[in-house]
CSV table of C-alpha atoms and ligand atoms in Angstrom, one decimal:
chain,number,residue,atom,x,y,z
A,30,MET,CA,-0.1,0.3,0.4
A,31,ALA,CA,2.5,2.6,0.7
A,32,ALA,CA,4.0,1.4,-2.8
A,33,ILE,CA,1.0,2.5,-4.5
A,34,ASP,CA,0.9,5.5,-2.2
A,35,ALA,CA,4.5,6.0,-3.8
A,36,GLY,CA,3.5,5.9,-6.9
A,37,TYR,CA,4.8,2.6,-7.8
A,38,ARG,CA,2.8,0.6,-10.9
A,39,HIS,CA,4.7,-2.1,-11.4
A,40,PHE,CA,5.0,-5.1,-8.5
A,41,ASP,CA,7.3,-8.2,-9.3
A,42,CYS,CA,5.5,-11.2,-7.1
A,43,ALA,CA,5.6,-14.8,-7.1
A,44,TYR,CA,3.8,-18.3,-5.3
A,45,VAL,CA,7.1,-19.0,-4.2
A,46,TYR,CA,7.7,-15.7,-1.9
A,47,GLN,CA,4.3,-16.7,0.2
A,48,ASN,CA,3.1,-13.0,0.2
A,49,GLU,CA,0.5,-13.0,-2.0
A,50,LYS,CA,-2.5,-13.3,-0.2
A,51,GLU,CA,-1.1,-10.1,1.7
A,52,VAL,CA,-0.3,-7.9,-1.7
A,53,GLY,CA,-3.8,-8.8,-3.4
A,54,GLU,CA,-5.5,-7.2,-0.3
A,55,GLY,CA,-3.4,-4.4,0.0
A,56,ILE,CA,-4.2,-3.6,-3.9
A,57,GLN,CA,-7.7,-4.4,-3.6
A,58,GLU,CA,-7.9,-1.5,-1.1
A,59,LYS,CA,-6.0,1.0,-3.0
A,60,ILE,CA,-8.5,0.3,-5.5
A,61,LYS,CA,-11.5,0.5,-3.8
A,62,GLU,CA,-9.5,3.6,-2.0
A,63,GLY,CA,-9.9,5.0,-6.3
A,64,VAL,CA,-6.0,5.6,-5.7
A,65,VAL,CA,-5.6,3.4,-8.8
A,66,LYS,CA,-7.8,1.8,-11.0
A,67,ARG,CA,-5.8,-2.3,-11.9
A,68,SER,CA,-5.6,-1.3,-15.7
A,69,ASP,CA,-3.3,1.1,-14.0
A,70,LEU,CA,-0.9,-1.6,-12.5
A,71,PHE,CA,1.7,-4.0,-14.1
A,72,ILE,CA,1.4,-6.8,-11.9
A,73,VAL,CA,3.9,-9.9,-12.7
A,74,SER,CA,4.1,-13.2,-10.7
A,75,LYS,CA,5.8,-16.5,-11.2
A,76,LEU,CA,5.2,-20.2,-11.4
A,77,TRP,CA,6.9,-22.2,-8.7
A,78,CYS,CA,8.7,-25.4,-10.0
A,79,THR,CA,6.9,-27.3,-9.1
A,80,PHE,CA,3.9,-27.0,-11.0
A,81,HIS,CA,6.2,-26.9,-14.0
A,82,GLU,CA,4.1,-30.8,-15.2
A,83,LYS,CA,1.6,-29.4,-18.1
A,84,PRO,CA,-1.5,-31.0,-16.0
A,85,LEU,CA,-0.4,-28.0,-12.9
A,86,VAL,CA,0.3,-25.4,-14.6
A,87,LYS,CA,-3.2,-23.4,-15.4
A,88,GLY,CA,-4.3,-24.4,-11.7
A,89,ALA,CA,-1.3,-22.9,-10.5
A,90,CYS,CA,-1.5,-19.9,-12.3
A,91,GLN,CA,-5.5,-19.3,-11.6
A,92,LYS,CA,-4.2,-20.0,-7.6
A,93,THR,CA,-1.8,-17.1,-7.6
A,94,SER,CA,-4.6,-14.7,-10.0
A,95,ALA,CA,-7.1,-15.6,-7.2
A,96,ASN,CA,-4.7,-15.3,-4.4
A,97,LEU,CA,-3.8,-12.0,-5.4
A,98,LYS,CA,-7.7,-11.3,-6.0
A,99,LEU,CA,-7.2,-10.3,-10.0
A,100,ASN,CA,-8.9,-11.3,-13.0
A,101,TYR,CA,-5.6,-11.3,-14.9
A,102,LEU,CA,-1.7,-10.7,-14.2
A,103,ASP,CA,0.1,-9.0,-16.8
A,104,LEU,CA,3.7,-10.8,-17.4
A,105,TYR,CA,3.5,-14.6,-15.7
A,106,LEU,CA,6.9,-15.8,-15.7
A,107,ILE,CA,8.6,-19.3,-15.1
A,108,HIS,CA,10.2,-18.5,-12.6
A,109,TRP,CA,13.6,-20.9,-13.0
A,110,PRO,CA,12.3,-22.6,-16.5
A,111,LEU,CA,14.7,-25.8,-16.1
A,112,GLY,CA,12.7,-28.3,-18.3
A,113,PHE,CA,9.7,-26.1,-19.2
A,114,LYS,CA,9.0,-25.6,-22.9
A,115,ALA,CA,8.2,-22.7,-24.1
A,116,GLY,CA,4.0,-22.7,-24.9
A,117,GLU,CA,3.2,-25.4,-22.7
A,118,GLU,CA,-0.9,-24.5,-21.4
A,119,LEU,CA,0.4,-21.0,-20.8
A,120,PRO,CA,-2.2,-18.7,-20.2
A,121,THR,CA,-1.6,-16.1,-23.4
A,122,ASP,CA,-4.9,-13.9,-24.3
A,123,ASP,CA,-4.7,-10.1,-25.4
A,124,LYS,CA,-4.3,-8.9,-21.1
A,125,GLY,CA,-1.1,-11.8,-20.0
A,126,MET,CA,1.8,-12.8,-21.1
A,127,SER,CA,3.8,-16.3,-19.9
A,128,ILE,CA,7.6,-16.5,-20.8
A,129,PRO,CA,10.7,-18.1,-19.0
A,130,SER,CA,12.7,-15.9,-16.7
A,131,ASN,CA,16.3,-17.0,-15.4
A,132,ARG,CA,17.1,-18.7,-18.6
A,133,ASP,CA,19.9,-19.4,-20.6
A,134,ILE,CA,18.7,-15.9,-22.0
A,135,LEU,CA,20.3,-15.9,-25.7
A,136,HIS,CA,18.6,-19.6,-26.7
A,137,ALA,CA,15.5,-18.5,-24.2
A,138,LEU,CA,14.6,-15.8,-26.8
A,139,GLU,CA,15.2,-17.3,-29.6
A,140,GLU,CA,12.6,-20.1,-28.8
A,141,LEU,CA,10.4,-17.8,-27.4
A,142,VAL,CA,10.8,-15.1,-30.9
A,143,ASP,CA,10.4,-17.8,-33.2
A,144,ALA,CA,7.6,-18.5,-30.7
A,145,GLY,CA,5.8,-15.1,-31.1
A,146,LEU,CA,5.9,-14.8,-27.4
A,147,VAL,CA,8.5,-13.1,-26.7
A,148,LYS,CA,7.4,-9.3,-25.0
A,149,THR,CA,9.6,-9.1,-22.2
A,150,GLU,CA,12.4,-10.6,-20.4
A,151,ARG,CA,14.5,-10.9,-17.2
A,152,ILE,CA,18.1,-11.5,-16.4
A,153,LEU,CA,19.1,-10.5,-13.1
A,154,ASN,CA,21.4,-7.9,-13.9
A,155,LYS,CA,22.7,-5.1,-11.4
A,156,PRO,CA,26.6,-3.7,-11.6
A,157,GLY,CA,28.1,-6.5,-9.6
A,158,LEU,CA,27.4,-9.0,-12.2
A,159,LYS,CA,29.0,-9.2,-16.0
A,160,HIS,CA,28.6,-12.5,-17.7
A,161,LYS,CA,32.2,-13.9,-18.1
A,162,SER,CA,32.4,-14.0,-22.1
A,163,ASN,CA,32.5,-11.8,-25.2
A,164,VAL,CA,28.7,-11.6,-24.6
A,165,SER,CA,28.1,-9.7,-22.1
A,166,GLN,CA,25.0,-8.3,-20.3
A,167,GLU,CA,25.7,-4.9,-21.8
A,168,GLU,CA,25.4,-6.6,-25.2
A,169,LEU,CA,22.7,-8.9,-24.2
A,170,ILE,CA,20.9,-5.5,-22.9
A,171,LYS,CA,21.9,-3.7,-26.4
A,172,HIS,CA,20.6,-6.7,-28.2
A,173,CYS,CA,17.3,-7.2,-26.0
A,174,HIS,CA,16.4,-3.3,-26.7
A,175,CYS,CA,17.5,-3.7,-30.5
A,176,LYS,CA,14.4,-6.3,-30.8
A,177,GLY,CA,12.2,-4.2,-28.5
A,178,ILE,CA,12.4,-6.4,-25.3
A,179,ALA,CA,12.4,-4.4,-22.1
A,180,VAL,CA,14.5,-5.8,-19.7
A,181,ARG,CA,13.7,-5.8,-15.8
A,182,ALA,CA,17.0,-5.9,-12.9
A,183,TYR,CA,16.0,-7.5,-9.9
A,184,CYS,CA,18.5,-7.1,-7.3
A,185,PRO,CA,19.2,-4.2,-8.3
A,186,LEU,CA,20.6,-2.9,-4.8
A,187,GLY,CA,23.1,-5.9,-4.7
A,188,SER,CA,20.3,-7.7,-2.4
A,189,PRO,CA,22.3,-7.1,1.1
A,190,ASP,CA,20.2,-8.9,3.0
A,191,ARG,CA,21.4,-12.4,1.2
A,192,PRO,CA,23.8,-14.4,2.8
A,193,SER,CA,27.3,-13.1,0.8
A,194,GLY,CA,29.1,-15.7,-0.8
A,195,MET,CA,33.2,-15.6,-0.4
A,196,ASP,CA,33.8,-12.4,-3.5
A,197,TYR,CA,30.8,-11.0,-1.7
A,198,ARG,CA,30.7,-7.3,-1.1
A,199,MET,CA,28.1,-5.0,-0.7
A,200,LEU,CA,26.9,-2.8,-3.7
A,201,LEU,CA,26.0,-0.4,-1.4
A,202,ASP,CA,28.9,0.0,0.0
A,203,ASP,CA,31.3,0.2,-2.6
A,204,PRO,CA,33.3,3.0,-2.3
A,205,LYS,CA,32.9,3.9,-5.5
A,206,ILE,CA,29.2,4.1,-5.4
A,207,LYS,CA,29.4,6.1,-2.2
A,208,GLU,CA,31.7,8.4,-4.3
A,209,ILE,CA,29.5,9.2,-7.0
A,210,ALA,CA,26.8,9.3,-4.1
A,211,THR,CA,28.4,11.8,-2.4
A,212,LYS,CA,29.1,14.2,-5.6
A,213,HIS,CA,25.5,14.3,-6.2
A,214,ASN,CA,24.3,14.5,-2.8
A,215,LYS,CA,22.2,11.5,-2.8
A,216,THR,CA,22.2,7.8,-1.1
A,217,PRO,CA,24.1,4.4,-3.1
A,218,ALA,CA,20.8,3.7,-3.5
A,219,TRP,CA,19.8,6.2,-5.9
A,220,ILE,CA,22.7,6.0,-7.9
A,221,LEU,CA,22.3,1.8,-8.1
A,222,LEU,CA,18.5,2.8,-9.1
A,223,HIS,CA,19.9,5.3,-11.6
A,224,PHE,CA,21.8,3.3,-13.8
A,225,HIS,CA,19.6,0.8,-14.3
A,226,ILE,CA,17.1,3.6,-15.4
A,227,GLN,CA,19.9,5.7,-17.5
A,228,ARG,CA,20.7,2.6,-19.5
A,229,ASN,CA,16.8,1.6,-20.1
A,230,VAL,CA,17.2,-1.0,-17.4
A,231,ILE,CA,13.4,-1.9,-15.2
A,232,ALA,CA,14.3,-1.5,-11.7
A,233,ILE,CA,12.3,-3.4,-9.2
A,234,PRO,CA,13.9,-3.1,-5.6
A,235,LYS,CA,12.5,-4.8,-2.6
A,236,SER,CA,12.3,-2.6,0.4
A,237,VAL,CA,9.5,-3.6,3.5
A,238,THR,CA,10.5,0.5,5.1
A,239,PRO,CA,7.7,3.1,4.0
A,240,GLN,CA,11.0,5.8,4.0
A,241,ARG,CA,13.0,3.6,1.9
A,242,ILE,CA,10.0,2.8,-0.5
A,243,VAL,CA,9.4,6.2,-1.0
A,244,GLU,CA,12.8,7.4,-1.3
A,245,ASN,CA,13.8,4.8,-4.2
A,246,PHE,CA,10.9,5.9,-6.1
A,247,LYS,CA,12.6,9.5,-6.3
A,248,VAL,CA,15.4,8.4,-8.8
A,249,PHE,CA,13.8,10.5,-12.1
A,250,GLU,CA,15.5,13.6,-10.4
A,251,PHE,CA,19.5,13.7,-11.8
A,252,GLU,CA,21.9,12.7,-14.1
A,253,LEU,CA,25.0,10.1,-14.2
A,254,THR,CA,27.6,11.7,-16.3
A,255,LYS,CA,29.0,8.5,-18.9
A,256,GLU,CA,31.7,8.4,-17.2
A,257,GLU,CA,30.0,7.4,-13.9
A,258,MET,CA,28.2,5.1,-16.0
A,259,ALA,CA,31.2,3.7,-16.4
A,260,ALA,CA,32.5,4.0,-13.2
A,261,ILE,CA,29.8,1.8,-11.5
A,262,LEU,CA,30.1,-0.9,-14.7
A,263,SER,CA,33.7,-1.3,-13.6
A,264,VAL,CA,32.4,-2.5,-10.2
A,265,ASN,CA,31.7,-5.5,-11.9
A,266,ARG,CA,33.6,-8.8,-10.1
A,267,ASN,CA,31.4,-11.9,-11.9
A,268,TRP,CA,29.5,-12.7,-8.6
A,269,ARG,CA,26.0,-13.9,-8.9
A,270,VAL,CA,23.1,-13.7,-6.5
A,271,TYR,CA,21.4,-16.3,-7.3
A,272,THR,CA,23.0,-19.5,-8.6
A,273,MET,CA,20.5,-22.5,-8.1
A,274,SER,CA,23.4,-25.0,-7.6
A,275,THR,CA,21.0,-27.1,-7.0
A,276,CYS,CA,20.4,-27.7,-10.5
A,277,LYS,CA,23.7,-27.3,-12.1
A,278,THR,CA,24.0,-30.8,-13.4
A,279,HIS,CA,20.5,-30.1,-15.2
A,280,LYS,CA,21.5,-29.7,-18.7
A,281,GLU,CA,19.6,-26.8,-19.3
A,282,TYR,CA,21.5,-24.8,-16.4
A,283,PRO,CA,21.5,-21.2,-17.5
A,284,PHE,CA,24.7,-20.4,-15.7
A,285,SER,CA,26.8,-22.6,-17.1
A,286,ALA,CA,26.9,-20.9,-20.4
A,287,GLU,CA,29.0,-18.0,-21.3
A,288,TYR,CA,26.3,-15.4,-20.6
B,5,LIG,N1,12.9,-13.6,-10.8
B,5,LIG,C1,13.9,-14.5,-9.5
B,5,LIG,O1,14.3,-15.4,-9.4
B,5,LIG,C2,14.2,-13.2,-8.6
B,5,LIG,C3,15.3,-13.6,-7.4
B,5,LIG,C4,15.5,-12.0,-6.6
B,5,LIG,C5,14.2,-11.2,-6.6
B,5,LIG,N2,13.7,-10.9,-7.6
B,5,LIG,C6,13.0,-10.0,-7.5
B,5,LIG,O2,13.7,-8.7,-7.6
B,5,LIG,C7,13.5,-7.9,-5.8
B,5,LIG,C8,14.4,-7.5,-5.3
B,5,LIG,O3,15.1,-9.1,-5.0
B,5,LIG,P1,15.9,-8.3,-3.5
B,5,LIG,O4,15.1,-8.4,-2.5
B,5,LIG,O5,16.8,-9.9,-3.6
B,5,LIG,O6,16.9,-7.5,-4.0
B,5,LIG,P2,17.2,-5.1,-3.8
B,5,LIG,O7,16.1,-4.8,-3.7
B,5,LIG,O8,18.6,-5.4,-4.3
B,5,LIG,O9,17.7,-5.8,-2.3
B,5,LIG,C9,16.9,-5.5,-1.4
B,5,LIG,C10,17.3,-5.1,0.1
B,5,LIG,O10,18.1,-4.2,0.0
B,5,LIG,C11,16.8,-2.9,1.3
B,5,LIG,N3,16.8,-1.6,0.6
B,5,LIG,C12,15.9,-1.1,0.4
B,5,LIG,N4,16.2,0.4,-0.6
B,5,LIG,C13,16.8,0.4,0.1
B,5,LIG,C14,17.6,1.6,0.0
B,5,LIG,N5,17.3,2.7,0.0
B,5,LIG,N6,19.2,1.6,1.2
B,5,LIG,C15,19.3,1.1,2.0
B,5,LIG,N7,19.1,-0.8,1.7
B,5,LIG,C16,17.6,-0.5,1.1
B,5,LIG,C17,16.1,-4.2,1.9
B,5,LIG,O11,15.9,-3.5,3.5
B,5,LIG,P3,14.4,-3.4,3.4
B,5,LIG,O12,13.6,-4.6,2.5
B,5,LIG,O13,14.6,-3.5,4.9
B,5,LIG,O14,13.9,-1.9,3.2
B,5,LIG,C18,16.4,-5.4,1.3
B,5,LIG,O15,17.2,-5.5,2.3
B,5,LIG,C19,12.6,-8.9,-4.8
B,5,LIG,O16,11.3,-8.6,-4.2
B,5,LIG,C20,11.7,-9.7,-6.4
B,5,LIG,O17,10.7,-9.4,-6.7
B,5,LIG,C21,13.2,-11.7,-8.5
């Protein structure tokens, strides 16, 4: 509710987050209050892996819609689509669409573009991560934008509440990010969010703190220079928040590829 009041209209939900009922109640309350209409909102949710079997897909989507108290979802993602075939039992009508997330993205794109399904793809995208090959995320983003595909960045602040890996350094505490923040008299979170927006990538930060929810939305008020954008990209250390390591041996494991 605080997010809708602050101006957010795009919500990234998932069955596995176990909060769809609460999110749905908040949305309904704001619709009833007349703050927003359903059509003002872009609501995303995701099919969890335990529902990948064909007969389960539609029911899972309907359950999520019911939990969220919505007649339709704007985007339904396959949360971790290993083994999931595009086009299987996907509820695609003129209101909602369904596509994989967290995929070996270039292959997923080829598949989905061929199937005529792709409109949006999501990838983990933050300054601390760049792919190891010459197909870096910068190129990937350019490739998506060339094809008219919107890219969403999850964990845009570096997911500071996750357990850290050996190679981990808090993006919000990074000296380069802090230096740029000080120069603009902004917080590191603003710099990280603005970095995405400035390169036309949709950022979906999470916060349970109303003050931060408001702060994170006010990122449209300044410009980063070309040098600052390059400095933020240089924070890269090929580190991933999510590796889905239990699936490393799966033939479609997305992150063992060079991108
Ligand atoms: N498809 C997928 O597999 C996938 C995976 C991961 C995430 N996601 C999506 O991406 C969203 C964001 O990911 P995330 O929560 O992992 O990472 P994030 O947005 O990068 O970081 C969230 C953390 O940053 C803190 N924070 C928020 N605003 C801040 C600010 N202005 N200053 C300092 N700290 C701030 C939050 O604390 P408080 O909450 O305490 O304020 C929270 O601990 C999720 O909610 C989810 O929708 C999708």
